[in-house]
Coordinates of C-alpha atoms in Angstrom, one line a residue:
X50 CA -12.1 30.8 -57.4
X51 CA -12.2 33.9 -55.4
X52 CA -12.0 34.3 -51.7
X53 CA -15.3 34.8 -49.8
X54 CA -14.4 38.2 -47.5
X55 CA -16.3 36.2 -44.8
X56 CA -14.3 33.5 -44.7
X57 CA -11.0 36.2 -44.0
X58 CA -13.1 37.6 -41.2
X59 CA -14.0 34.0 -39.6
X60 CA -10.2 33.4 -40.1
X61 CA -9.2 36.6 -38.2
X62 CA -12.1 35.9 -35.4
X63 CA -10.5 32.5 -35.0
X64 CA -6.3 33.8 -34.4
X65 CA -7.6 36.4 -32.4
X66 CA -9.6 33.5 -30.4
X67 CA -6.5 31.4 -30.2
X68 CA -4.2 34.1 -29.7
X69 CA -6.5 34.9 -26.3
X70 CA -6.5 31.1 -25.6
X71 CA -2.7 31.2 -26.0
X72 CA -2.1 33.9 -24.0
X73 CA -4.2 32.9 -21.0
X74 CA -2.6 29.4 -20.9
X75 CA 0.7 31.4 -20.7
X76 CA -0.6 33.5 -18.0
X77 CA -1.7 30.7 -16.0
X78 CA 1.7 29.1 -15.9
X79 CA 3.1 31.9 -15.4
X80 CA 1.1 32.7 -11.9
X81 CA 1.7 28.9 -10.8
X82 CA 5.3 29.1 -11.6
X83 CA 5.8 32.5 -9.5
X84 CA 3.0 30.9 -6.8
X85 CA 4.6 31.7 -3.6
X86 CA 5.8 28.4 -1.7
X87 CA 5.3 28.1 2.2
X88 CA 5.7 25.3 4.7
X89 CA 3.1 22.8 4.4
X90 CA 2.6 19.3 6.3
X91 CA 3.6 16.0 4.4
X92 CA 0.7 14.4 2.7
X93 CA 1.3 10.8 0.7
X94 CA -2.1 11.1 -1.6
X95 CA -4.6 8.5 0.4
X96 CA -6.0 7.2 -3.2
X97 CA -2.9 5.2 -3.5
X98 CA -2.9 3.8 0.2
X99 CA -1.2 0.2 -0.8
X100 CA 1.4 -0.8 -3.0
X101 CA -0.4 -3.3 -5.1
X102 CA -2.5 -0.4 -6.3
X103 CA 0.2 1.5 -7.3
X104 CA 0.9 -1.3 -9.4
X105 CA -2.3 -2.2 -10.9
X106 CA -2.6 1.5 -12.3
X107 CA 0.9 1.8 -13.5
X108 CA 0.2 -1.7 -15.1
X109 CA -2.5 -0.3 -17.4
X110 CA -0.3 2.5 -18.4
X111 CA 1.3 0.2 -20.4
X112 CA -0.3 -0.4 -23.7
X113 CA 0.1 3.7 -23.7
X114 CA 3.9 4.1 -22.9
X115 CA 5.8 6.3 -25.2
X116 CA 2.6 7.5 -26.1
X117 CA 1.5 11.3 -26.2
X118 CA -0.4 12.3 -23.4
X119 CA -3.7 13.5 -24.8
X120 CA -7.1 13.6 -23.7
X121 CA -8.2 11.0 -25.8
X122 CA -5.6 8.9 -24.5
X123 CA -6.5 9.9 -21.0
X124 CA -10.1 8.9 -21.6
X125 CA -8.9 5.0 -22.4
X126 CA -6.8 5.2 -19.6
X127 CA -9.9 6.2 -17.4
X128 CA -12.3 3.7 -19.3
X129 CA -9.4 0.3 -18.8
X130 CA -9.1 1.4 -15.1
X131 CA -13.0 1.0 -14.7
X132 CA -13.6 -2.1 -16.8
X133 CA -11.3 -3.8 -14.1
X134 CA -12.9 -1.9 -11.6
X135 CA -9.5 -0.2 -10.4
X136 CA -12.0 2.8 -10.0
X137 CA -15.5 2.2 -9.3
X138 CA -17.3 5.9 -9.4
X139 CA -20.6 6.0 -6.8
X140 CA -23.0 5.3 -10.2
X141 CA -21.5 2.2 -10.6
X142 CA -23.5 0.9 -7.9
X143 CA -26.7 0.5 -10.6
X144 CA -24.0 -2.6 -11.6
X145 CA -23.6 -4.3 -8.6
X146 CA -24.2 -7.9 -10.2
X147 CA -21.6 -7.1 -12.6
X148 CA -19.5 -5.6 -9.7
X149 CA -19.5 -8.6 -8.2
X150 CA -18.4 -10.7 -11.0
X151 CA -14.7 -11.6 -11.9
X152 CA -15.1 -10.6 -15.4
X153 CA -14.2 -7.0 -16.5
X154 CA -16.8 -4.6 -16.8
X155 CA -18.4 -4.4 -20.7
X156 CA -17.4 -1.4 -23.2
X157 CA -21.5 -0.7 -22.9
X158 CA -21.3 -0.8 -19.2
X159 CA -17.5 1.5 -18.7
X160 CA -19.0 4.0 -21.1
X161 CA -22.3 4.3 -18.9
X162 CA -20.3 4.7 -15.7
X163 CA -18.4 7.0 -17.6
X164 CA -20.9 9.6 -18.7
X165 CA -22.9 9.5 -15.8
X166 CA -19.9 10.3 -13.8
X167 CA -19.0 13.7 -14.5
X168 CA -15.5 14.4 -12.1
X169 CA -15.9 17.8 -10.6
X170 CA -12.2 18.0 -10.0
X171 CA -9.6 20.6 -11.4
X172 CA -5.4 20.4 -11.1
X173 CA -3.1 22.3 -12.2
X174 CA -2.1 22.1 -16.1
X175 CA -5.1 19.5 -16.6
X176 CA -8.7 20.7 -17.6
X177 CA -11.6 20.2 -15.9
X178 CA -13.0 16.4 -15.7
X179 CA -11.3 13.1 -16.1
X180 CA -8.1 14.9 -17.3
X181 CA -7.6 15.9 -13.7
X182 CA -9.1 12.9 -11.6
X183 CA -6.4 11.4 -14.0
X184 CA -3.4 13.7 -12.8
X185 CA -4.8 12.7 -8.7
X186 CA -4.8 8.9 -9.9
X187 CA -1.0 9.1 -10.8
X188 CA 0.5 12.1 -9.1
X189 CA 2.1 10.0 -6.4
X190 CA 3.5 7.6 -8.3
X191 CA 5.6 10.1 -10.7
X192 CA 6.5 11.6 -7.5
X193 CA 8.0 8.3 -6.4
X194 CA 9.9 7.7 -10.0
X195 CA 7.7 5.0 -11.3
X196 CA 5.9 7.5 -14.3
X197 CA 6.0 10.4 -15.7
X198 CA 3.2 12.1 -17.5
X199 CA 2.3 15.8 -18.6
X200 CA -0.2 17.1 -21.2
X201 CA 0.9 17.0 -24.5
X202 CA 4.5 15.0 -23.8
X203 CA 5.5 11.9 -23.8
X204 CA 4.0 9.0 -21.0
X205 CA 7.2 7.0 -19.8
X206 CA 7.6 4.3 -17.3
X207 CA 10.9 4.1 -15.8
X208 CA 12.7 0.9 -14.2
X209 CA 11.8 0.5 -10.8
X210 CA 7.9 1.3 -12.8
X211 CA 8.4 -2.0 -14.5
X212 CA 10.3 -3.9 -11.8
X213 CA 6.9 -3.3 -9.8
X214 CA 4.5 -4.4 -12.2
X215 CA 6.5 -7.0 -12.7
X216 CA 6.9 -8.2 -9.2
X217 CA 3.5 -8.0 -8.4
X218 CA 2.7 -10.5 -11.7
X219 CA 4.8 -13.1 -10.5
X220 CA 2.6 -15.9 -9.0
X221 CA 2.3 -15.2 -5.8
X222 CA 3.7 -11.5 -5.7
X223 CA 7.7 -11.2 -5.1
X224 CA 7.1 -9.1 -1.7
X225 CA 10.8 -9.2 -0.7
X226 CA 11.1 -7.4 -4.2
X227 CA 8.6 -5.1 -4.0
X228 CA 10.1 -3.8 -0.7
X229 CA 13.1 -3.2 -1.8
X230 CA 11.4 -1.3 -4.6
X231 CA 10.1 0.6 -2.1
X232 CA 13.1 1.2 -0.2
X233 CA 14.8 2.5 -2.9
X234 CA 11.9 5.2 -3.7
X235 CA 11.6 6.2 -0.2
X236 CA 15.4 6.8 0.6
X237 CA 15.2 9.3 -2.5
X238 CA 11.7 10.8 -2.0
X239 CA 11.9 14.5 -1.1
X240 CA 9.8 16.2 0.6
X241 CA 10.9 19.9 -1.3
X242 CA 10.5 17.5 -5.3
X243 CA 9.5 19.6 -8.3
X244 CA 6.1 18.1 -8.4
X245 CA 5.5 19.7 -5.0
X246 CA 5.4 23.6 -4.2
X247 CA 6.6 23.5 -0.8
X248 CA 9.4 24.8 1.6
X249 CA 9.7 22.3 3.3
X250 CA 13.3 20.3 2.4
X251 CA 13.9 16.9 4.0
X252 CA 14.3 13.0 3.3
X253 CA 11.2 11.3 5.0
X254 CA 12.6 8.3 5.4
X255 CA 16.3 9.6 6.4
X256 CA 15.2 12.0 8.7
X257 CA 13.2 9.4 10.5
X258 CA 16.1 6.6 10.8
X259 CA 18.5 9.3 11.8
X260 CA 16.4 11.1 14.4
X261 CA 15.9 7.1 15.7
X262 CA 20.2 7.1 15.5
X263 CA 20.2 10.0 17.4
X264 CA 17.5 9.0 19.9
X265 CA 19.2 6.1 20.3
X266 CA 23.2 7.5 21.4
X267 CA 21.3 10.0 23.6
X268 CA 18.4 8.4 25.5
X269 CA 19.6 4.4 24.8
X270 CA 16.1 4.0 23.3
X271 CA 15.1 4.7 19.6
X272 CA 11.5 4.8 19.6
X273 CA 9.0 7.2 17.9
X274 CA 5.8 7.6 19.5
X275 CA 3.0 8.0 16.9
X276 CA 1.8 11.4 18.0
X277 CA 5.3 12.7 17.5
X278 CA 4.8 11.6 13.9
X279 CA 3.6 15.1 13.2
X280 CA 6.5 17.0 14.0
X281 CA 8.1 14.7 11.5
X282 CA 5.3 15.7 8.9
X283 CA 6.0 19.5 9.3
X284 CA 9.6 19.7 10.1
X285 CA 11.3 22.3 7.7
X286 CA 14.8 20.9 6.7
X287 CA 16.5 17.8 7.0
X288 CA 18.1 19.1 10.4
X289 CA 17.9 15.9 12.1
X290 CA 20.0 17.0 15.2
X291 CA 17.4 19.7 16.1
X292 CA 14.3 17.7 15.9
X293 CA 15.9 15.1 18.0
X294 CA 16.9 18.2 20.8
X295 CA 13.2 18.8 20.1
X296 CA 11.8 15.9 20.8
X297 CA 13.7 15.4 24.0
X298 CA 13.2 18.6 25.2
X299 CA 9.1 17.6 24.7
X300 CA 9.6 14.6 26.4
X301 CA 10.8 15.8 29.1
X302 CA 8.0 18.6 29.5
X303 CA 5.7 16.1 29.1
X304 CA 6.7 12.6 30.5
X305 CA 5.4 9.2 30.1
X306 CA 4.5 10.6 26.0
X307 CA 1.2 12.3 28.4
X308 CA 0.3 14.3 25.0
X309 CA -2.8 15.5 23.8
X310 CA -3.7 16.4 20.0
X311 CA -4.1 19.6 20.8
X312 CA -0.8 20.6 21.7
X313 CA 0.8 18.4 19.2
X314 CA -1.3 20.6 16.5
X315 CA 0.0 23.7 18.1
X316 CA 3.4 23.0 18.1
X317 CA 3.1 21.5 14.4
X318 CA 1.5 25.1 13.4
X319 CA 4.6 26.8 14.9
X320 CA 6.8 24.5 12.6
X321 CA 4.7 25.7 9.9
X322 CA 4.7 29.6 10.6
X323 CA 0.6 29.3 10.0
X324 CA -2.8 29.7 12.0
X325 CA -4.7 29.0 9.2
X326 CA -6.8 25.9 11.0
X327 CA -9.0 25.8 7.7
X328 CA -6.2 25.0 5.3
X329 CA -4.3 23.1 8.2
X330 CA -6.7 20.6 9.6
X331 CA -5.7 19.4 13.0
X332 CA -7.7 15.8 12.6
X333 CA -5.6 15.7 9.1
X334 CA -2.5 16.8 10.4
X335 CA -2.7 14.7 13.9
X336 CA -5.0 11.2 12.2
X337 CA -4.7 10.8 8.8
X338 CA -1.5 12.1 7.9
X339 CA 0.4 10.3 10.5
X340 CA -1.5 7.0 9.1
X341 CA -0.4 7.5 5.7
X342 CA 3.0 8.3 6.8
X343 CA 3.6 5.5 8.9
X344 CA 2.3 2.8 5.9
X345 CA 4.6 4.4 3.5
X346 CA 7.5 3.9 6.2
X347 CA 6.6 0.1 6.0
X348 CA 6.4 -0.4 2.8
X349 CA 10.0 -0.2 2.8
X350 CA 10.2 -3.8 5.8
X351 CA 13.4 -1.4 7.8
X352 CA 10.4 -0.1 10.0
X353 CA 8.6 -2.1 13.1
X354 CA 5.9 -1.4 15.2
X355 CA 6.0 -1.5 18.8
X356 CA 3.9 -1.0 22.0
X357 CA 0.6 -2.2 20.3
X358 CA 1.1 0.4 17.6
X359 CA 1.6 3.3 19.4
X360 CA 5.3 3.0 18.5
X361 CA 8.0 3.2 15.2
X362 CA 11.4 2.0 15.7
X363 CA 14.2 0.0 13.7
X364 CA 13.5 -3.3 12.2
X365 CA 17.0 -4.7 13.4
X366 CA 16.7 -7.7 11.2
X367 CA 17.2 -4.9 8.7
X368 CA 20.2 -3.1 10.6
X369 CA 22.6 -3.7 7.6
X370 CA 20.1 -1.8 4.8
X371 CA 19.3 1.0 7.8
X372 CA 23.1 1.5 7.8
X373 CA 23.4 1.8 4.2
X374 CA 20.7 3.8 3.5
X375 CA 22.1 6.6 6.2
X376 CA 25.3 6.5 5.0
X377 CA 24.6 6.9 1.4
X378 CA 20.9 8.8 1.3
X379 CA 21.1 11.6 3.8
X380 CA 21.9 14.4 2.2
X381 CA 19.2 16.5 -0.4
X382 CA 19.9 16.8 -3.9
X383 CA 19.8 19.8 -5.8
X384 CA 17.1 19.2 -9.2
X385 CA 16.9 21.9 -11.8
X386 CA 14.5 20.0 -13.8
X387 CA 11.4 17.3 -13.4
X388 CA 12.9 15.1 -15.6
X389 CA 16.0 15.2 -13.8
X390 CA 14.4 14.0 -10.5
X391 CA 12.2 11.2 -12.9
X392 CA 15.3 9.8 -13.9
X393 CA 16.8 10.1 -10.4
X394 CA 14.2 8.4 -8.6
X395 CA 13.4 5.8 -11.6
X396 CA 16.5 4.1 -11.3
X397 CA 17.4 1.4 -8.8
X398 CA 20.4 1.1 -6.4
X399 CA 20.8 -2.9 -6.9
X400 CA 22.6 -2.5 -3.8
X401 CA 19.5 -2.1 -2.0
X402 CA 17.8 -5.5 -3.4
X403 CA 21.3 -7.5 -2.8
X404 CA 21.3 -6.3 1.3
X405 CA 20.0 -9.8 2.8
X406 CA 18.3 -9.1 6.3
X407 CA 20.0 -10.9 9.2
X408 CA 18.5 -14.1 9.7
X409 CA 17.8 -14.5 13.5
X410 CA 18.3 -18.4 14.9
X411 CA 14.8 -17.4 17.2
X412 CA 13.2 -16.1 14.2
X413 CA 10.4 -19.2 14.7
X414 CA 10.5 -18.6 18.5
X415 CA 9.5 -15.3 18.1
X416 CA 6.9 -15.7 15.7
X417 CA 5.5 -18.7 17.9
X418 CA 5.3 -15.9 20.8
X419 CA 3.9 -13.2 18.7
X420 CA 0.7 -15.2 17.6
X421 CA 0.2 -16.6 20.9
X422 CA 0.2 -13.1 22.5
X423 CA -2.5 -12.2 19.8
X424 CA -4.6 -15.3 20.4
X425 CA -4.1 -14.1 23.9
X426 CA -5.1 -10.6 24.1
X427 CA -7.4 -10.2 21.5
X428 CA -11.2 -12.0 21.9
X429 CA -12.3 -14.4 19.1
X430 CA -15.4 -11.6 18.3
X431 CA -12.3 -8.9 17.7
X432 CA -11.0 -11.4 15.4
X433 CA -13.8 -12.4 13.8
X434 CA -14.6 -8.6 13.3
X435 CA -11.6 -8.4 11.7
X436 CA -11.7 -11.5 9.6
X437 CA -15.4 -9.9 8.2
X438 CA -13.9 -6.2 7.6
X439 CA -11.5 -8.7 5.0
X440 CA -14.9 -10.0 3.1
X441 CA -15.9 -6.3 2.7
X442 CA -13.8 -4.3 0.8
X443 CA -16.0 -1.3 1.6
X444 CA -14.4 -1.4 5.0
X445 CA -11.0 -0.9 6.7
X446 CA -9.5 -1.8 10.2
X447 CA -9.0 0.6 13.3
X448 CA -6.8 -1.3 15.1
X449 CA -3.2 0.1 15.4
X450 CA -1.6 -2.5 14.9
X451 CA -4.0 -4.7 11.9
X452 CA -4.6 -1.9 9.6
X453 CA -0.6 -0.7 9.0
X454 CA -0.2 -4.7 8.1
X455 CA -0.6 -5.4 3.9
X456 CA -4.2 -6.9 3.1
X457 CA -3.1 -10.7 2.1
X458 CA -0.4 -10.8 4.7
X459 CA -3.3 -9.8 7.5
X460 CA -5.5 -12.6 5.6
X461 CA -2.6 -14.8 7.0
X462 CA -2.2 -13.5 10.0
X463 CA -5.7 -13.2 11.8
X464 CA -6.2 -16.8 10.0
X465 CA -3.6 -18.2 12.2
X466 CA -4.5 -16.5 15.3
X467 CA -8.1 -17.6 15.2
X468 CA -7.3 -21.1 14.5
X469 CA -4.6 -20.8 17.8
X470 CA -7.9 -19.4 19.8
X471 CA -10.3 -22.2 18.5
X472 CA -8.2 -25.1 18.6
X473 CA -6.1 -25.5 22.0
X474 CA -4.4 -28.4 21.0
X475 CA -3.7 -27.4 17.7
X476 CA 0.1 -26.5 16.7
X477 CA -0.3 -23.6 14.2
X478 CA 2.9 -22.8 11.8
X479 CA 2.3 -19.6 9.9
X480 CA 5.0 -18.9 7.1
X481 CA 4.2 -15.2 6.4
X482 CA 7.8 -13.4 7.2
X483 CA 8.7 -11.2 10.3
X484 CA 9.8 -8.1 11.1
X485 CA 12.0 -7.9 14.8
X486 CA 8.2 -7.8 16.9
X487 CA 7.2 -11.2 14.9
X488 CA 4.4 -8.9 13.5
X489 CA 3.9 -10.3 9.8
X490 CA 6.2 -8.3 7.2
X491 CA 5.2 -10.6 3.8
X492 CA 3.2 -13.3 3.2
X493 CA 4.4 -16.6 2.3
X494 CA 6.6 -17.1 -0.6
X495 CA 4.8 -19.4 -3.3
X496 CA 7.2 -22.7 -2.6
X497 CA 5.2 -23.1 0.5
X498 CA 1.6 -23.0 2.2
X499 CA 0.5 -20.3 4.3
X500 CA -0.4 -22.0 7.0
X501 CA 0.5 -25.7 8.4
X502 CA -1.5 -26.8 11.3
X503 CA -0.5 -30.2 13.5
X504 CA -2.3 -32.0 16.0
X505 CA -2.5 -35.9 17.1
X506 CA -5.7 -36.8 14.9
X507 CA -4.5 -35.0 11.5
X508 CA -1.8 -32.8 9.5
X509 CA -3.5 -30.2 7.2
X510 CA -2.6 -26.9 5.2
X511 CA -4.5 -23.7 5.3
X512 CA -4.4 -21.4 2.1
X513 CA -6.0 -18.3 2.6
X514 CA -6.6 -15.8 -0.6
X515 CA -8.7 -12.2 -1.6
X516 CA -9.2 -13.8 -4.7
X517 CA -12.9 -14.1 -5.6
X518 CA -13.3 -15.0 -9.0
X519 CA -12.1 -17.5 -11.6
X520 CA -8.2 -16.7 -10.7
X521 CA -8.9 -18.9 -7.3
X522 CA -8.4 -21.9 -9.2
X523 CA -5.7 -21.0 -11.5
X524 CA -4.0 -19.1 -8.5
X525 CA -4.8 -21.2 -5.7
X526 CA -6.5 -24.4 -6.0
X527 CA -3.7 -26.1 -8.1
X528 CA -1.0 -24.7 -6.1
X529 CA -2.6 -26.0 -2.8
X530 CA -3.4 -29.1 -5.0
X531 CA 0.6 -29.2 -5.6
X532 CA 1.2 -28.5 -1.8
X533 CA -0.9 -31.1 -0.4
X534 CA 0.5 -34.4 -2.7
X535 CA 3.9 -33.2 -1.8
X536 CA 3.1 -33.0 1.8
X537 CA 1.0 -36.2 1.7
X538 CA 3.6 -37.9 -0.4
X539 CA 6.7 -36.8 2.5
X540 CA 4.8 -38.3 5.4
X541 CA 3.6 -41.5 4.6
X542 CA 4.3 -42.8 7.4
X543 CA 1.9 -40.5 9.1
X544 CA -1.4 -42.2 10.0
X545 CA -2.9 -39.2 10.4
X546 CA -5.5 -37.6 7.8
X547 CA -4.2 -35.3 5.6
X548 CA -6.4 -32.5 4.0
X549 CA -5.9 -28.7 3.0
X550 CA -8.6 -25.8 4.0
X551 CA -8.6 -22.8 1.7
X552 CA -10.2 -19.0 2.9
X553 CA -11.6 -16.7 0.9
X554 CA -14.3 -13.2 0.9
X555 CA -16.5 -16.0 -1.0
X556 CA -16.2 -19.1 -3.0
X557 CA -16.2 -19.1 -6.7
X558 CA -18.6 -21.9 -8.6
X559 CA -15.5 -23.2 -10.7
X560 CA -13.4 -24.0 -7.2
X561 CA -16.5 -25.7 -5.7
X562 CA -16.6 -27.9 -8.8
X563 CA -12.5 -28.1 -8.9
X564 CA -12.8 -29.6 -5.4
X565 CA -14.9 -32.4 -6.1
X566 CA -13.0 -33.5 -9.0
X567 CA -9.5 -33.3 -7.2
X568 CA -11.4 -35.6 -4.5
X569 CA -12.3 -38.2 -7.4
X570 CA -9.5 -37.9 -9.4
X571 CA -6.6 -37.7 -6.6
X572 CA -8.4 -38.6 -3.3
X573 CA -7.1 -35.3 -2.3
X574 CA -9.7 -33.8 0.6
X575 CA -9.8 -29.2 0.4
X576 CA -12.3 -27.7 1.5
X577 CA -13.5 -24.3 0.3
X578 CA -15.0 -21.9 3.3
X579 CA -16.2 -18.3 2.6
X580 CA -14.6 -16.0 5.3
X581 CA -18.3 -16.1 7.0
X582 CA -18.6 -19.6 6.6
X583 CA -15.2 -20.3 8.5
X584 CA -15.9 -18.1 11.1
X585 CA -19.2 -19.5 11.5
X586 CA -17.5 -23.4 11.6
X587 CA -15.0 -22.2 14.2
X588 CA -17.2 -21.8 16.4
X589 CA -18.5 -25.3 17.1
X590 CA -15.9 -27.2 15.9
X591 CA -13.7 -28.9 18.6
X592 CA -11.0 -30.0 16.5
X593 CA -9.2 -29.3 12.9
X594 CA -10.1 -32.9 11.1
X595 CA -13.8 -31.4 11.5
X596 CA -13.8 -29.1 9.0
X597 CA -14.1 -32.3 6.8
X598 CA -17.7 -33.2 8.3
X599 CA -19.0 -29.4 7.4

């Protein structure tokens, strides 16, 4: 059979096509890899604000691990993290009954969402589209060690990666684990990493407990005020002698922390050798930034707040991890390679997760004097408020102090300091863990209930969970179940009626009908309240035991 001259021409049209392709490719690279680096501020990616989301994405990685990275692949990434609703684009809202539902989305419904969601988003060495949305989804967590992904090469989850997936399956999540996790990703994180084009060259985390060290031989006081967060976001180099000088000599030209955004911006542009205001925003730069910094800081349970919220300091409960972490995680490291930091950042110092914090004989004391402060000092409408931001996941705390406190653990924590307003009589034993301000650091381990409340007409436990669909029962019920008939069972002797209350955004159908038969079956009284409905039962109930009669 002889060769069709038209088919040699298409061929040669076709190299010469893929030649251009190739070359252009090449030429791109080649301008991003010779891009010019300057100082820029220190921006944790807002999409991943919690840890428990870093989690739930780098959980459905896994069916795809050791995998190549291709678009196709890409595209059932993008479909499983809709179907669970991990990502919910703005045309999703035509499903809100399915939304709302504890079932995953359908294949119909994911590929819907999908195609009428066209991502108009573009990042460096991804194309246009999903590819890129996929590189914002999962930048942040490469940078932290947990993955590492690039078109065309092989998708790997490293240790810690599967440490926190795993830690955040356990039943309830291992937060003392996922801390340390955390601690060991943010005494490594660096500011200058090869996934970041940047000048800037410092530790976050060691620049901060070291400028506190510092602080603290100097002035006898360790404290960071909030505004001053910024300098921290734009300081060059990991020169933590010279931004504590600096932030002295400030203090001193402006006493009592009397600063204004405005001069905090201009000093930060100075840091950055810049007066580009467009690129530089000062509400990102002086609001969001600082936010974002101070909840990655946290993460770690070595960092407290103080002052209301206006200030950063040392957890000392921690003192013995601080110490370590200075010692052994102050200096930069030299990376010629990506995969180099990746494997770096991906392992963990088991060091970090054997340091126990030092237990404090006034630990209960403190906590005791913590939530009466709140119940104190807050109104029951501000709590309420805040209770209701918790039902709506559309919306997020202002308050300085709530919103840098883990959504479960605040659950816990607002819960306890509106039963302490409602009830005056009422003894109210929260088990969430503390940092050294008895501010809540983790919620309470599994072994126990969240809340215990005491009074002379009854003994009841309070269980409060974001859980909204069939996991409450599964998750919650049966443990509270477990939790009451051992409670019950220990105090026999107790005249006093025993009964558990549990709390959620809204009440599934299964745990309304799991209640009734636990009350047939064991003669064990729980209630179920909706957030709303609780709220609206606190305020006419004069005691405890009366949540039985609603």
């Amino acid at each position: 059979m002889k060769n069709n001259p038209n088919n040699k021409s298409s061929n040669k049209n076709i190299e010469k096509i893929r030649a251009k392709d190739i070359k252009t490719k090449e030429n791109k690279k080649l301008i991003q890899s010779k891009r010019q680096a300057f100082y820029k501020p220190l921006s944790f990616s807002t999409t991943m604000r919690n840890p428990q989301r870093i989690a739930e994405f780098l959980k459905v990685l896994l069916p795809f691990e050791n995998r190549i990275l291709t678009h196709e692949i890409i595209m059932q990434i993008v479909a499983s993290l809709i179907s669970q609703k991990l990502y919910v684009p703005r045309c999703a809202k035509n499903y809100k009954k399915e939304l709302e539902s504890d079932e995953n989305l359908s294949k119909t419904i994911t590929q819907d969402i999908i195609a009428n969601s066209p991502q108009k988003h573009k990042e460096a060495g991804f194309d246009y589209g999903w590819d890129s949305r996929f590189d914002t989804w999962y930048r942040l967590p490469m940078e932290f060690g947990f993955c590492f992904y690039a078109m065309n090469e092989k998708l790997e989850i490293s240790n810690t990666g599967h440490m926190l997936i795993d830690a955040f399956s356990e039943n309830p999540s291992n937060d003392i684990k996922i801390a340390s996790i955390f601690t060991n990703c943010m005494m490594k994180y660096q500011s200058n990493n090869l996934f970041r084009n940047t000048l800037n060259a410092n530790i976050p985390l060691t620049l901060l407990l070291n400028v506190m060290q510092k602080l603290q031989e100097f002035s006898g006081d360790s404290k960071i005020h909030k505004q001053e967060i910024a300098f921290f976001l734009c300081w060059r180099d990991d020169n933590f002698e010279a931004l504590t000088k600096y932030l002295l000599d400030f203090r001193e030209k402006y006493p009592s922390f009397a600063y204004s955004n405005d001069i905090i911006y201009e000093k930060c542009l100075e840091f950055l050798e810049t007066k580009n205001t467009i690129l530089f925003k000062k509400s990102k730069i002086c609001g969001e930034s600082i936010d974002e910094y101070i909840r990655k800081m946290r993460i770690t349970g070595i960092i407290s707040l103080r002052g209301n919220g206006r200030f950063l300091d040392f957890n000392t409960f921690e003192s013995s991890k601080i110490q370590y972490i200075i010692k052994n995680y102050s200096n930069i490291k030299d990376f010629k390679e990506t995969k180099e930091y990746f494997a770096y950042m991906g392992e963990i110092d088991f060091h970090i997760l054997e340091i126990k914090e030092n237990i404090s004989l006034n630990q209960e004391s403190l906590k005791q004097k913590t939530l009466n402060d709140f119940a104190l000092n807050y109104t029951k409408k501000q709590i309420y408020e805040e209770l209701i931001i918790l039902a709506n996941k559309k919306s997020s705390s202002k308050n300085e102090v709530f919103k840098f406190i883990p959504e479960p653990t605040r659950f816990e924590f607002l819960t306890a300091i509106a039963l302490k307003q409602s009830f005056q009589n009422l003894e109210v034993l929260p088990n969430y863990s503390i940092d050294d301000e008895g501010l809540p650091k983790n919620h309470a381990s599994g072994n126990m209930p969240d809340i215990i409340c005491k009074d002379s007409l009854s003994d009841s436990l309070v269980e409060v969970s974001l859980i909204c669909g069939r996991g409450q029962v599964n998750n919650e019920l049966i443990p509270i179940t477990r939790h009451l008939k051992e409670y019950k069972e220990s105090n026999k002797q107790n005249t006093k009626k025993h009964f558990a209350i549990f709390i959620a955004p809204q009440i599934f159908e299964d745990s309304k009908v799991y209640v009734e038969f636990i009350d047939f079956k064991e003669k064990l009284k729980i209630k179920n309240f909706s957030i709303i409905d609780f709220i609206n039962s606190l305020k006419h109930l004069e005691n405890i035991v009366d949540f039985l009669n609603v």
